[in-house]
Amino acid sequence: MRSVAVVGTGLIGTSIALALRGRGVTTYLIDTDPEAARTAAGLGAGIAGSPREPVDLAVIAVPPQYVAAALREHQRRALAHDFTDAASVKGQVQQEAARTGCDLTRFVGGHPMGGREQSGPLAASADLFHGRPWVLTPAPQTRAQTVERARNLAELCGARPVVTTQAEHDQAVALVSHTPHLVSSLLAARLLQGEQSQLGLAGQGLRDVTRLAGGSVELWTDILGTNAAAVADVLAEFSHDVALMVETLRTLGTAPKPEQGSASRNRLASVLLRGVQGRARIPACSTDGVGPSRTYATVPGRV
């Protein structure tokens, strides 16, 4: 792939552009905020402005609610031969793209599974996606060449392409990304009720579990709202577990003797053990930066 246009020069778009420039790909940077594009260009991410001729691939790296409109605009302008996006929600985005008349034969949904709580081009990094999954969600009518170009993009960024359906993707990210962010925010919000003397005792553990809460409010309102049903399902199950733990701890706190709370203590230990086991299921992330793999992962059924 010789040339790419990145539409949207925030954290994700600029990180993609930096990775591509590091692999010698001519990269154009387009943003509704020209200063953001110039900032990204100043970091070495590419050329601020549109190409004179269609590039091989355009990456729509804008929040979910703007993807369809941006895709439609740039397809009409013949910005690229093929298109992908980088939004973290796929089903509703593709439905909107179809509704507004986008050419889905030349578009494949994409989601690089890398990020930071900071936003904007200055937070970008060329190795943000090294060793990370990069999900592709082609529609039935998507051309094979379009999917291949998107796979090539992921590999050039050091990521691992994973092909799945839109629904499976949205269910998966609700579990591994969207609900964790919301839970982090809910916990961090409780700190508003704490005394400053109490917060002065905070250690690294609290910083770790609330790190995600530092993300962009505007962006995450869009993400969570767009994937609301799938997140609600996960959060409902989580809230059931929380309610059970409240009951367990109330029992432990009122038991006159330790032996009278043995059942509740066992229940508490069981939850902690399940947490250890669940955390152990998270795959290790390869960040060795050794060049792109040619292995394509296809996920049949639930992710």
PDB file of C-alpha atoms in Angstrom:
ATOM      1  CA  MET A   1       0.000   0.000   0.000  1.00  0.00           C
ATOM      2  CA  ARG A   2       1.540   3.252  -1.141  1.00  0.00           C
ATOM      3  CA  SER A   3      -0.789   6.003   0.043  1.00  0.00           C
ATOM      4  CA  VAL A   4      -3.379   6.501   2.783  1.00  0.00           C
ATOM      5  CA  ALA A   5      -5.560   9.396   3.902  1.00  0.00           C
ATOM      6  CA  VAL A   6      -6.457   9.688   7.587  1.00  0.00           C
ATOM      7  CA  VAL A   7      -9.651  11.643   8.275  1.00  0.00           C
ATOM      8  CA  GLY A   8      -9.560  12.791  11.888  1.00  0.00           C
ATOM      9  CA  THR A   9      -6.252  13.578  13.583  1.00  0.00           C
ATOM     10  CA  GLY A  10      -7.027  12.783  17.194  1.00  0.00           C
ATOM     11  CA  LEU A  11      -5.208  10.161  19.249  1.00  0.00           C
ATOM     12  CA  ILE A  12      -6.194   7.197  17.052  1.00  0.00           C
ATOM     13  CA  GLY A  13      -5.911   8.852  13.652  1.00  0.00           C
ATOM     14  CA  THR A  14      -2.557  10.437  14.381  1.00  0.00           C
ATOM     15  CA  SER A  15      -1.202   7.200  15.869  1.00  0.00           C
ATOM     16  CA  ILE A  16      -2.217   5.347  12.690  1.00  0.00           C
ATOM     17  CA  ALA A  17      -0.576   8.023  10.557  1.00  0.00           C
ATOM     18  CA  LEU A  18       2.645   7.946  12.596  1.00  0.00           C
ATOM     19  CA  ALA A  19       2.830   4.156  12.250  1.00  0.00           C
ATOM     20  CA  LEU A  20       2.275   4.363   8.482  1.00  0.00           C
ATOM     21  CA  ARG A  21       4.891   7.057   8.019  1.00  0.00           C
ATOM     22  CA  GLY A  22       7.333   4.841   9.899  1.00  0.00           C
ATOM     23  CA  ARG A  23       6.705   2.166   7.265  1.00  0.00           C
ATOM     24  CA  GLY A  24       7.241   4.582   4.365  1.00  0.00           C
ATOM     25  CA  VAL A  25       3.576   5.046   3.401  1.00  0.00           C
ATOM     26  CA  THR A  26       2.631   8.463   2.002  1.00  0.00           C
ATOM     27  CA  THR A  27      -0.019   9.718   4.415  1.00  0.00           C
ATOM     28  CA  TYR A  28      -2.408  12.664   4.118  1.00  0.00           C
ATOM     29  CA  LEU A  29      -4.049  14.238   7.161  1.00  0.00           C
ATOM     30  CA  ILE A  30      -7.567  15.675   6.985  1.00  0.00           C
ATOM     31  CA  ASP A  31      -9.485  17.237   9.861  1.00  0.00           C
ATOM     32  CA  THR A  32     -12.388  19.641  10.276  1.00  0.00           C
ATOM     33  CA  ASP A  33      -9.986  21.472  12.602  1.00  0.00           C
ATOM     34  CA  PRO A  34      -7.050  22.479  10.356  1.00  0.00           C
ATOM     35  CA  GLU A  35      -4.893  23.208  13.404  1.00  0.00           C
ATOM     36  CA  ALA A  36      -5.220  19.589  14.573  1.00  0.00           C
ATOM     37  CA  ALA A  37      -4.072  18.361  11.154  1.00  0.00           C
ATOM     38  CA  ARG A  38      -1.133  20.789  11.204  1.00  0.00           C
ATOM     39  CA  THR A  39      -0.209  19.640  14.704  1.00  0.00           C
ATOM     40  CA  ALA A  40      -0.207  16.009  13.561  1.00  0.00           C
ATOM     41  CA  ALA A  41       1.868  16.938  10.520  1.00  0.00           C
ATOM     42  CA  GLY A  42       4.331  18.726  12.786  1.00  0.00           C
ATOM     43  CA  LEU A  43       4.773  15.466  14.695  1.00  0.00           C
ATOM     44  CA  GLY A  44       5.810  13.756  11.468  1.00  0.00           C
ATOM     45  CA  ALA A  45       2.482  12.003  10.870  1.00  0.00           C
ATOM     46  CA  GLY A  46       2.151  13.051   7.231  1.00  0.00           C
ATOM     47  CA  ILE A  47       1.007  15.839   4.938  1.00  0.00           C
ATOM     48  CA  ALA A  48      -1.759  18.170   6.137  1.00  0.00           C
ATOM     49  CA  GLY A  49      -4.383  18.379   3.395  1.00  0.00           C
ATOM     50  CA  SER A  50      -6.095  16.279   0.747  1.00  0.00           C
ATOM     51  CA  PRO A  51      -4.254  14.352  -1.979  1.00  0.00           C
ATOM     52  CA  ARG A  52      -4.529  15.399  -5.620  1.00  0.00           C
ATOM     53  CA  GLU A  53      -5.512  11.881  -6.700  1.00  0.00           C
ATOM     54  CA  PRO A  54      -7.386   9.073  -4.899  1.00  0.00           C
ATOM     55  CA  VAL A  55      -5.225   7.229  -2.376  1.00  0.00           C
ATOM     56  CA  ASP A  56      -5.310   3.468  -1.878  1.00  0.00           C
ATOM     57  CA  LEU A  57      -7.202   3.609   1.425  1.00  0.00           C
ATOM     58  CA  ALA A  58      -8.875   6.240   3.597  1.00  0.00           C
ATOM     59  CA  VAL A  59      -9.241   5.731   7.343  1.00  0.00           C
ATOM     60  CA  ILE A  60     -12.224   7.510   8.912  1.00  0.00           C
ATOM     61  CA  ALA A  61     -10.895   8.111  12.426  1.00  0.00           C
ATOM     62  CA  VAL A  62     -13.735  10.144  13.931  1.00  0.00           C
ATOM     63  CA  PRO A  63     -16.195   9.387  16.779  1.00  0.00           C
ATOM     64  CA  PRO A  64     -18.932   6.848  15.965  1.00  0.00           C
ATOM     65  CA  GLN A  65     -21.737   9.356  15.421  1.00  0.00           C
ATOM     66  CA  TYR A  66     -19.761  11.121  12.656  1.00  0.00           C
ATOM     67  CA  VAL A  67     -18.432   8.109  10.733  1.00  0.00           C
ATOM     68  CA  ALA A  68     -21.302   7.664   8.276  1.00  0.00           C
ATOM     69  CA  ALA A  69     -21.437  11.348   7.319  1.00  0.00           C
ATOM     70  CA  ALA A  70     -17.653  11.524   6.875  1.00  0.00           C
ATOM     71  CA  LEU A  71     -17.620   8.298   4.853  1.00  0.00           C
ATOM     72  CA  ARG A  72     -20.389   9.548   2.563  1.00  0.00           C
ATOM     73  CA  GLU A  73     -18.663  12.904   2.047  1.00  0.00           C
ATOM     74  CA  HIS A  74     -15.263  11.469   1.212  1.00  0.00           C
ATOM     75  CA  GLN A  75     -16.614   8.688  -0.994  1.00  0.00           C
ATOM     76  CA  ARG A  76     -18.428  11.336  -3.039  1.00  0.00           C
ATOM     77  CA  ARG A  77     -15.197  13.300  -3.290  1.00  0.00           C
ATOM     78  CA  ALA A  78     -13.343  10.151  -4.438  1.00  0.00           C
ATOM     79  CA  LEU A  79     -10.750  10.561  -1.695  1.00  0.00           C
ATOM     80  CA  ALA A  80      -9.717   6.891  -1.907  1.00  0.00           C
ATOM     81  CA  HIS A  81     -10.304   3.648  -3.759  1.00  0.00           C
ATOM     82  CA  ASP A  82     -11.287   1.908  -0.499  1.00  0.00           C
ATOM     83  CA  PHE A  83     -12.381   2.996   2.974  1.00  0.00           C
ATOM     84  CA  THR A  84     -12.286   1.779   6.545  1.00  0.00           C
ATOM     85  CA  ASP A  85     -12.938   3.389   9.919  1.00  0.00           C
ATOM     86  CA  ALA A  86     -11.552   3.194  13.450  1.00  0.00           C
ATOM     87  CA  ALA A  87     -14.692   3.620  15.551  1.00  0.00           C
ATOM     88  CA  SER A  88     -15.220   1.418  18.594  1.00  0.00           C
ATOM     89  CA  VAL A  89     -18.843   0.591  17.697  1.00  0.00           C
ATOM     90  CA  LYS A  90     -19.674  -1.193  14.475  1.00  0.00           C
ATOM     91  CA  GLY A  91     -23.334  -2.236  14.124  1.00  0.00           C
ATOM     92  CA  GLN A  92     -25.060   1.125  14.375  1.00  0.00           C
ATOM     93  CA  VAL A  93     -22.296   2.840  12.393  1.00  0.00           C
ATOM     94  CA  GLN A  94     -22.700   0.477   9.448  1.00  0.00           C
ATOM     95  CA  GLN A  95     -26.493   0.702   9.580  1.00  0.00           C
ATOM     96  CA  GLU A  96     -26.228   4.489   9.360  1.00  0.00           C
ATOM     97  CA  ALA A  97     -23.720   4.214   6.514  1.00  0.00           C
ATOM     98  CA  ALA A  98     -26.142   2.015   4.578  1.00  0.00           C
ATOM     99  CA  ARG A  99     -29.080   4.312   5.331  1.00  0.00           C
ATOM    100  CA  THR A 100     -27.255   7.388   4.045  1.00  0.00           C
ATOM    101  CA  GLY A 101     -26.248   5.738   0.787  1.00  0.00           C
ATOM    102  CA  CYS A 102     -22.563   4.973   1.365  1.00  0.00           C
ATOM    103  CA  ASP A 103     -20.924   2.446  -0.966  1.00  0.00           C
ATOM    104  CA  LEU A 104     -20.488  -0.564   1.326  1.00  0.00           C
ATOM    105  CA  THR A 105     -18.693  -2.564  -1.362  1.00  0.00           C
ATOM    106  CA  ARG A 106     -15.685  -0.304  -0.808  1.00  0.00           C
ATOM    107  CA  PHE A 107     -15.964   0.009   2.979  1.00  0.00           C
ATOM    108  CA  VAL A 108     -14.988  -2.339   5.781  1.00  0.00           C
ATOM    109  CA  GLY A 109     -15.563  -1.505   9.425  1.00  0.00           C
ATOM    110  CA  GLY A 110     -12.399  -1.440  11.519  1.00  0.00           C
ATOM    111  CA  HIS A 111     -11.489  -1.031  15.179  1.00  0.00           C
ATOM    112  CA  PRO A 112      -7.864  -0.967  16.364  1.00  0.00           C
ATOM    113  CA  MET A 113      -7.942  -2.206  19.961  1.00  0.00           C
ATOM    114  CA  GLY A 114      -5.484   0.269  21.373  1.00  0.00           C
ATOM    115  CA  GLY A 115      -5.844   3.611  23.097  1.00  0.00           C
ATOM    116  CA  ARG A 116      -5.055   5.839  26.036  1.00  0.00           C
ATOM    117  CA  GLU A 117      -7.082   7.942  28.429  1.00  0.00           C
ATOM    118  CA  GLN A 118      -5.537  11.065  26.872  1.00  0.00           C
ATOM    119  CA  SER A 119      -6.886  12.460  23.620  1.00  0.00           C
ATOM    120  CA  GLY A 120      -5.669  14.601  20.732  1.00  0.00           C
ATOM    121  CA  PRO A 121      -2.701  14.347  18.357  1.00  0.00           C
ATOM    122  CA  LEU A 122      -0.122  15.199  21.012  1.00  0.00           C
ATOM    123  CA  ALA A 123      -1.038  11.980  22.870  1.00  0.00           C
ATOM    124  CA  ALA A 124      -0.434   9.849  19.763  1.00  0.00           C
ATOM    125  CA  SER A 125       2.221   7.166  19.445  1.00  0.00           C
ATOM    126  CA  ALA A 126       3.487   5.193  16.461  1.00  0.00           C
ATOM    127  CA  ASP A 127       3.521   1.968  18.513  1.00  0.00           C
ATOM    128  CA  LEU A 128       0.042   2.357  20.033  1.00  0.00           C
ATOM    129  CA  PHE A 129      -1.248  -0.714  18.185  1.00  0.00           C
ATOM    130  CA  HIS A 130       1.797  -3.006  18.333  1.00  0.00           C
ATOM    131  CA  GLY A 131       0.676  -6.528  19.200  1.00  0.00           C
ATOM    132  CA  ARG A 132      -2.959  -5.446  19.559  1.00  0.00           C
ATOM    133  CA  PRO A 133      -6.001  -6.958  17.847  1.00  0.00           C
ATOM    134  CA  TRP A 134      -7.416  -4.858  15.000  1.00  0.00           C
ATOM    135  CA  VAL A 135     -11.007  -5.921  14.359  1.00  0.00           C
ATOM    136  CA  LEU A 136     -12.441  -5.906  10.818  1.00  0.00           C
ATOM    137  CA  THR A 137     -16.188  -6.298  10.247  1.00  0.00           C
ATOM    138  CA  PRO A 138     -16.867  -6.626   6.506  1.00  0.00           C
ATOM    139  CA  ALA A 139     -20.419  -6.513   5.210  1.00  0.00           C
ATOM    140  CA  PRO A 140     -21.598  -9.303   2.868  1.00  0.00           C
ATOM    141  CA  GLN A 141     -21.086  -6.995  -0.114  1.00  0.00           C
ATOM    142  CA  THR A 142     -17.625  -5.733   0.839  1.00  0.00           C
ATOM    143  CA  ARG A 143     -15.029  -6.401  -1.867  1.00  0.00           C
ATOM    144  CA  ALA A 144     -12.184  -8.777  -1.069  1.00  0.00           C
ATOM    145  CA  GLN A 145      -9.676  -6.114  -2.126  1.00  0.00           C
ATOM    146  CA  THR A 146     -11.142  -3.656   0.402  1.00  0.00           C
ATOM    147  CA  VAL A 147     -10.752  -6.177   3.217  1.00  0.00           C
ATOM    148  CA  GLU A 148      -7.200  -6.971   2.106  1.00  0.00           C
ATOM    149  CA  ARG A 149      -6.220  -3.311   2.163  1.00  0.00           C
ATOM    150  CA  ALA A 150      -7.650  -2.917   5.664  1.00  0.00           C
ATOM    151  CA  ARG A 151      -5.743  -6.024   6.776  1.00  0.00           C
ATOM    152  CA  ASN A 152      -2.586  -4.547   5.297  1.00  0.00           C
ATOM    153  CA  LEU A 153      -3.234  -1.318   7.205  1.00  0.00           C
ATOM    154  CA  ALA A 154      -3.488  -3.205  10.495  1.00  0.00           C
ATOM    155  CA  GLU A 155      -0.275  -5.090   9.801  1.00  0.00           C
ATOM    156  CA  LEU A 156       1.618  -1.940   8.854  1.00  0.00           C
ATOM    157  CA  CYS A 157       0.617  -0.543  12.244  1.00  0.00           C
ATOM    158  CA  GLY A 158       1.997  -3.676  13.946  1.00  0.00           C
ATOM    159  CA  ALA A 159      -1.448  -4.994  14.869  1.00  0.00           C
ATOM    160  CA  ARG A 160      -3.099  -8.400  14.481  1.00  0.00           C
ATOM    161  CA  PRO A 161      -6.133  -8.457  12.142  1.00  0.00           C
ATOM    162  CA  VAL A 162      -9.219 -10.194  13.534  1.00  0.00           C
ATOM    163  CA  VAL A 163     -12.269 -10.658  11.288  1.00  0.00           C
ATOM    164  CA  THR A 164     -15.690 -10.949  12.915  1.00  0.00           C
ATOM    165  CA  THR A 165     -19.256  -9.699  12.570  1.00  0.00           C
ATOM    166  CA  GLN A 166     -20.514  -6.318  13.689  1.00  0.00           C
ATOM    167  CA  ALA A 167     -22.804  -7.791  16.370  1.00  0.00           C
ATOM    168  CA  GLU A 168     -20.073 -10.037  17.788  1.00  0.00           C
ATOM    169  CA  HIS A 169     -17.678  -7.093  17.894  1.00  0.00           C
ATOM    170  CA  ASP A 170     -20.143  -4.861  19.754  1.00  0.00           C
ATOM    171  CA  GLN A 171     -20.914  -7.560  22.319  1.00  0.00           C
ATOM    172  CA  ALA A 172     -17.215  -8.186  22.852  1.00  0.00           C
ATOM    173  CA  VAL A 173     -16.209  -4.548  23.357  1.00  0.00           C
ATOM    174  CA  ALA A 174     -19.153  -4.042  25.702  1.00  0.00           C
ATOM    175  CA  LEU A 175     -17.522  -6.651  27.950  1.00  0.00           C
ATOM    176  CA  VAL A 176     -13.825  -5.843  27.573  1.00  0.00           C
ATOM    177  CA  SER A 177     -13.832  -2.071  26.978  1.00  0.00           C
ATOM    178  CA  HIS A 178     -17.057  -0.114  27.289  1.00  0.00           C
ATOM    179  CA  THR A 179     -18.429  -1.456  30.579  1.00  0.00           C
ATOM    180  CA  PRO A 180     -14.980  -1.302  32.253  1.00  0.00           C
ATOM    181  CA  HIS A 181     -14.784   2.378  31.312  1.00  0.00           C
ATOM    182  CA  LEU A 182     -18.226   3.063  32.746  1.00  0.00           C
ATOM    183  CA  VAL A 183     -17.471   1.142  35.947  1.00  0.00           C
ATOM    184  CA  SER A 184     -14.203   3.078  36.311  1.00  0.00           C
ATOM    185  CA  SER A 185     -16.147   6.323  35.924  1.00  0.00           C
ATOM    186  CA  LEU A 186     -18.783   5.272  38.461  1.00  0.00           C
ATOM    187  CA  LEU A 187     -16.098   4.427  41.010  1.00  0.00           C
ATOM    188  CA  ALA A 188     -14.187   7.649  40.366  1.00  0.00           C
ATOM    189  CA  ALA A 189     -17.402   9.654  40.760  1.00  0.00           C
ATOM    190  CA  ARG A 190     -17.771   8.270  44.298  1.00  0.00           C
ATOM    191  CA  LEU A 191     -14.563  10.106  45.193  1.00  0.00           C
ATOM    192  CA  LEU A 192     -16.489  13.391  44.917  1.00  0.00           C
ATOM    193  CA  GLN A 193     -18.158  12.383  48.202  1.00  0.00           C
ATOM    194  CA  GLY A 194     -14.850  11.798  50.000  1.00  0.00           C
ATOM    195  CA  GLU A 195     -13.072  14.213  52.321  1.00  0.00           C
ATOM    196  CA  GLN A 196      -9.764  15.560  51.097  1.00  0.00           C
ATOM    197  CA  SER A 197      -8.068  13.960  54.091  1.00  0.00           C
ATOM    198  CA  GLN A 198      -9.415  10.594  52.940  1.00  0.00           C
ATOM    199  CA  LEU A 199      -8.264  11.112  49.354  1.00  0.00           C
ATOM    200  CA  GLY A 200      -4.800  11.931  50.654  1.00  0.00           C
ATOM    201  CA  LEU A 201      -4.461   8.256  51.575  1.00  0.00           C
ATOM    202  CA  ALA A 202      -5.014   7.074  47.987  1.00  0.00           C
ATOM    203  CA  GLY A 203      -2.405   4.736  46.577  1.00  0.00           C
ATOM    204  CA  GLN A 204      -1.557   3.321  43.182  1.00  0.00           C
ATOM    205  CA  GLY A 205      -4.416   0.816  43.337  1.00  0.00           C
ATOM    206  CA  LEU A 206      -7.026   3.574  43.223  1.00  0.00           C
ATOM    207  CA  ARG A 207      -5.165   5.316  40.407  1.00  0.00           C
ATOM    208  CA  ASP A 208      -5.087   2.038  38.443  1.00  0.00           C
ATOM    209  CA  VAL A 209      -8.809   1.298  38.678  1.00  0.00           C
ATOM    210  CA  THR A 210      -9.865   4.903  37.944  1.00  0.00           C
ATOM    211  CA  ARG A 211      -7.386   5.589  35.117  1.00  0.00           C
ATOM    212  CA  LEU A 212     -10.002   5.005  32.426  1.00  0.00           C
ATOM    213  CA  ALA A 213     -12.269   7.628  33.978  1.00  0.00           C
ATOM    214  CA  GLY A 214      -9.891  10.307  32.688  1.00  0.00           C
ATOM    215  CA  GLY A 215     -11.090   9.807  29.097  1.00  0.00           C
ATOM    216  CA  SER A 216     -12.949  12.350  26.981  1.00  0.00           C
ATOM    217  CA  VAL A 217     -16.510  12.842  28.259  1.00  0.00           C
ATOM    218  CA  GLU A 218     -17.798  13.788  24.791  1.00  0.00           C
ATOM    219  CA  LEU A 219     -16.204  10.798  23.078  1.00  0.00           C
ATOM    220  CA  TRP A 220     -17.303   8.265  25.685  1.00  0.00           C
ATOM    221  CA  THR A 221     -20.844   9.603  25.797  1.00  0.00           C
ATOM    222  CA  ASP A 222     -20.935   8.900  22.055  1.00  0.00           C
ATOM    223  CA  ILE A 223     -19.365   5.434  22.368  1.00  0.00           C
ATOM    224  CA  LEU A 224     -21.523   4.247  25.268  1.00  0.00           C
ATOM    225  CA  GLY A 225     -24.671   5.740  23.785  1.00  0.00           C
ATOM    226  CA  THR A 226     -24.041   4.082  20.421  1.00  0.00           C
ATOM    227  CA  ASN A 227     -23.437   0.657  22.003  1.00  0.00           C
ATOM    228  CA  ALA A 228     -25.974   1.192  24.795  1.00  0.00           C
ATOM    229  CA  ALA A 229     -27.920  -2.082  24.597  1.00  0.00           C
ATOM    230  CA  ALA A 230     -24.852  -4.333  24.742  1.00  0.00           C
ATOM    231  CA  VAL A 231     -23.316  -2.307  27.595  1.00  0.00           C
ATOM    232  CA  ALA A 232     -26.597  -2.370  29.530  1.00  0.00           C
ATOM    233  CA  ASP A 233     -26.650  -6.178  29.347  1.00  0.00           C
ATOM    234  CA  VAL A 234     -23.147  -6.475  30.827  1.00  0.00           C
ATOM    235  CA  LEU A 235     -23.791  -3.769  33.426  1.00  0.00           C
ATOM    236  CA  ALA A 236     -27.019  -5.469  34.549  1.00  0.00           C
ATOM    237  CA  GLU A 237     -25.124  -8.684  35.308  1.00  0.00           C
ATOM    238  CA  PHE A 238     -22.415  -6.682  37.056  1.00  0.00           C
ATOM    239  CA  SER A 239     -24.986  -4.820  39.159  1.00  0.00           C
ATOM    240  CA  HIS A 240     -26.439  -8.170  40.262  1.00  0.00           C
ATOM    241  CA  ASP A 241     -22.980  -9.184  41.496  1.00  0.00           C
ATOM    242  CA  VAL A 242     -22.597  -5.832  43.284  1.00  0.00           C
ATOM    243  CA  ALA A 243     -25.973  -6.241  45.004  1.00  0.00           C
ATOM    244  CA  LEU A 244     -24.972  -9.722  46.175  1.00  0.00           C
ATOM    245  CA  MET A 245     -21.721  -8.358  47.592  1.00  0.00           C
ATOM    246  CA  VAL A 246     -23.542  -5.572  49.429  1.00  0.00           C
ATOM    247  CA  GLU A 247     -25.755  -8.166  51.086  1.00  0.00           C
ATOM    248  CA  THR A 248     -22.727 -10.353  51.892  1.00  0.00           C
ATOM    249  CA  LEU A 249     -20.760  -7.517  53.462  1.00  0.00           C
ATOM    250  CA  ARG A 250     -23.781  -6.317  55.463  1.00  0.00           C
ATOM    251  CA  THR A 251     -24.073  -9.810  56.902  1.00  0.00           C
ATOM    252  CA  LEU A 252     -20.380  -9.942  57.748  1.00  0.00           C
ATOM    253  CA  GLY A 253     -20.547  -6.517  59.340  1.00  0.00           C
ATOM    254  CA  THR A 254     -23.392  -7.468  61.688  1.00  0.00           C
ATOM    255  CA  ALA A 255     -22.380 -11.029  62.612  1.00  0.00           C
ATOM    256  CA  PRO A 256     -21.663 -11.021  66.381  1.00  0.00           C
ATOM    257  CA  LYS A 257     -19.092 -13.811  66.042  1.00  0.00           C
ATOM    258  CA  PRO A 258     -16.735 -14.671  63.135  1.00  0.00           C
ATOM    259  CA  GLU A 259     -18.039 -18.229  62.863  1.00  0.00           C
ATOM    260  CA  GLN A 260     -21.593 -16.943  62.337  1.00  0.00           C
ATOM    261  CA  GLY A 261     -20.511 -15.210  59.152  1.00  0.00           C
ATOM    262  CA  SER A 262     -18.662 -18.155  57.654  1.00  0.00           C
ATOM    263  CA  ALA A 263     -21.064 -18.585  54.728  1.00  0.00           C
ATOM    264  CA  SER A 264     -20.766 -14.912  53.801  1.00  0.00           C
ATOM    265  CA  ARG A 265     -16.990 -15.029  54.165  1.00  0.00           C
ATOM    266  CA  ASN A 266     -16.876 -18.012  51.816  1.00  0.00           C
ATOM    267  CA  ARG A 267     -19.059 -16.139  49.328  1.00  0.00           C
ATOM    268  CA  LEU A 268     -16.704 -13.164  49.488  1.00  0.00           C
ATOM    269  CA  ALA A 269     -13.663 -15.385  48.975  1.00  0.00           C
ATOM    270  CA  SER A 270     -15.377 -17.029  46.023  1.00  0.00           C
ATOM    271  CA  VAL A 271     -15.908 -13.657  44.323  1.00  0.00           C
ATOM    272  CA  LEU A 272     -12.281 -12.688  44.892  1.00  0.00           C
ATOM    273  CA  LEU A 273     -11.141 -16.033  43.479  1.00  0.00           C
ATOM    274  CA  ARG A 274     -13.338 -15.607  40.409  1.00  0.00           C
ATOM    275  CA  GLY A 275     -11.733 -12.218  39.938  1.00  0.00           C
ATOM    276  CA  VAL A 276      -8.272 -13.761  39.967  1.00  0.00           C
ATOM    277  CA  GLN A 277      -9.418 -16.418  37.485  1.00  0.00           C
ATOM    278  CA  GLY A 278     -11.111 -13.898  35.220  1.00  0.00           C
ATOM    279  CA  ARG A 279      -8.085 -11.646  35.103  1.00  0.00           C
ATOM    280  CA  ALA A 280      -5.912 -14.634  34.196  1.00  0.00           C
ATOM    281  CA  ARG A 281      -8.036 -15.163  31.073  1.00  0.00           C
ATOM    282  CA  ILE A 282      -6.939 -11.836  29.560  1.00  0.00           C
ATOM    283  CA  PRO A 283      -4.464 -12.705  26.770  1.00  0.00           C
ATOM    284  CA  ALA A 284      -0.967 -11.323  27.122  1.00  0.00           C
ATOM    285  CA  CYS A 285      -0.347  -8.422  24.755  1.00  0.00           C
ATOM    286  CA  SER A 286       2.687  -8.748  22.516  1.00  0.00           C
ATOM    287  CA  THR A 287       4.536  -5.441  22.350  1.00  0.00           C
ATOM    288  CA  ASP A 288       7.827  -6.648  20.943  1.00  0.00           C
ATOM    289  CA  GLY A 289       7.368  -4.521  17.832  1.00  0.00           C
ATOM    290  CA  VAL A 290       8.840  -7.220  15.622  1.00  0.00           C
ATOM    291  CA  GLY A 291       7.090  -6.460  12.333  1.00  0.00           C
ATOM    292  CA  PRO A 292       3.633  -7.389  11.193  1.00  0.00           C
ATOM    293  CA  SER A 293       2.398 -10.940  11.198  1.00  0.00           C
ATOM    294  CA  ARG A 294       0.795 -12.496   8.154  1.00  0.00           C
ATOM    295  CA  THR A 295      -1.577 -14.530  10.328  1.00  0.00           C
ATOM    296  CA  TYR A 296      -5.221 -13.594   9.933  1.00  0.00           C
ATOM    297  CA  ALA A 297      -7.580 -14.516  12.745  1.00  0.00           C
ATOM    298  CA  THR A 298     -11.209 -15.178  11.879  1.00  0.00           C
ATOM    299  CA  VAL A 299     -13.622 -15.420  14.759  1.00  0.00           C
ATOM    300  CA  PRO A 300     -16.635 -17.645  14.068  1.00  0.00           C
ATOM    301  CA  GLY A 301     -19.474 -17.115  16.536  1.00  0.00           C
ATOM    302  CA  ARG A 302     -19.212 -15.243  19.817  1.00  0.00           C
ATOM    303  CA  VAL A 303     -15.959 -13.403  20.499  1.00  0.00           C
TER     304      VAL A 303
END
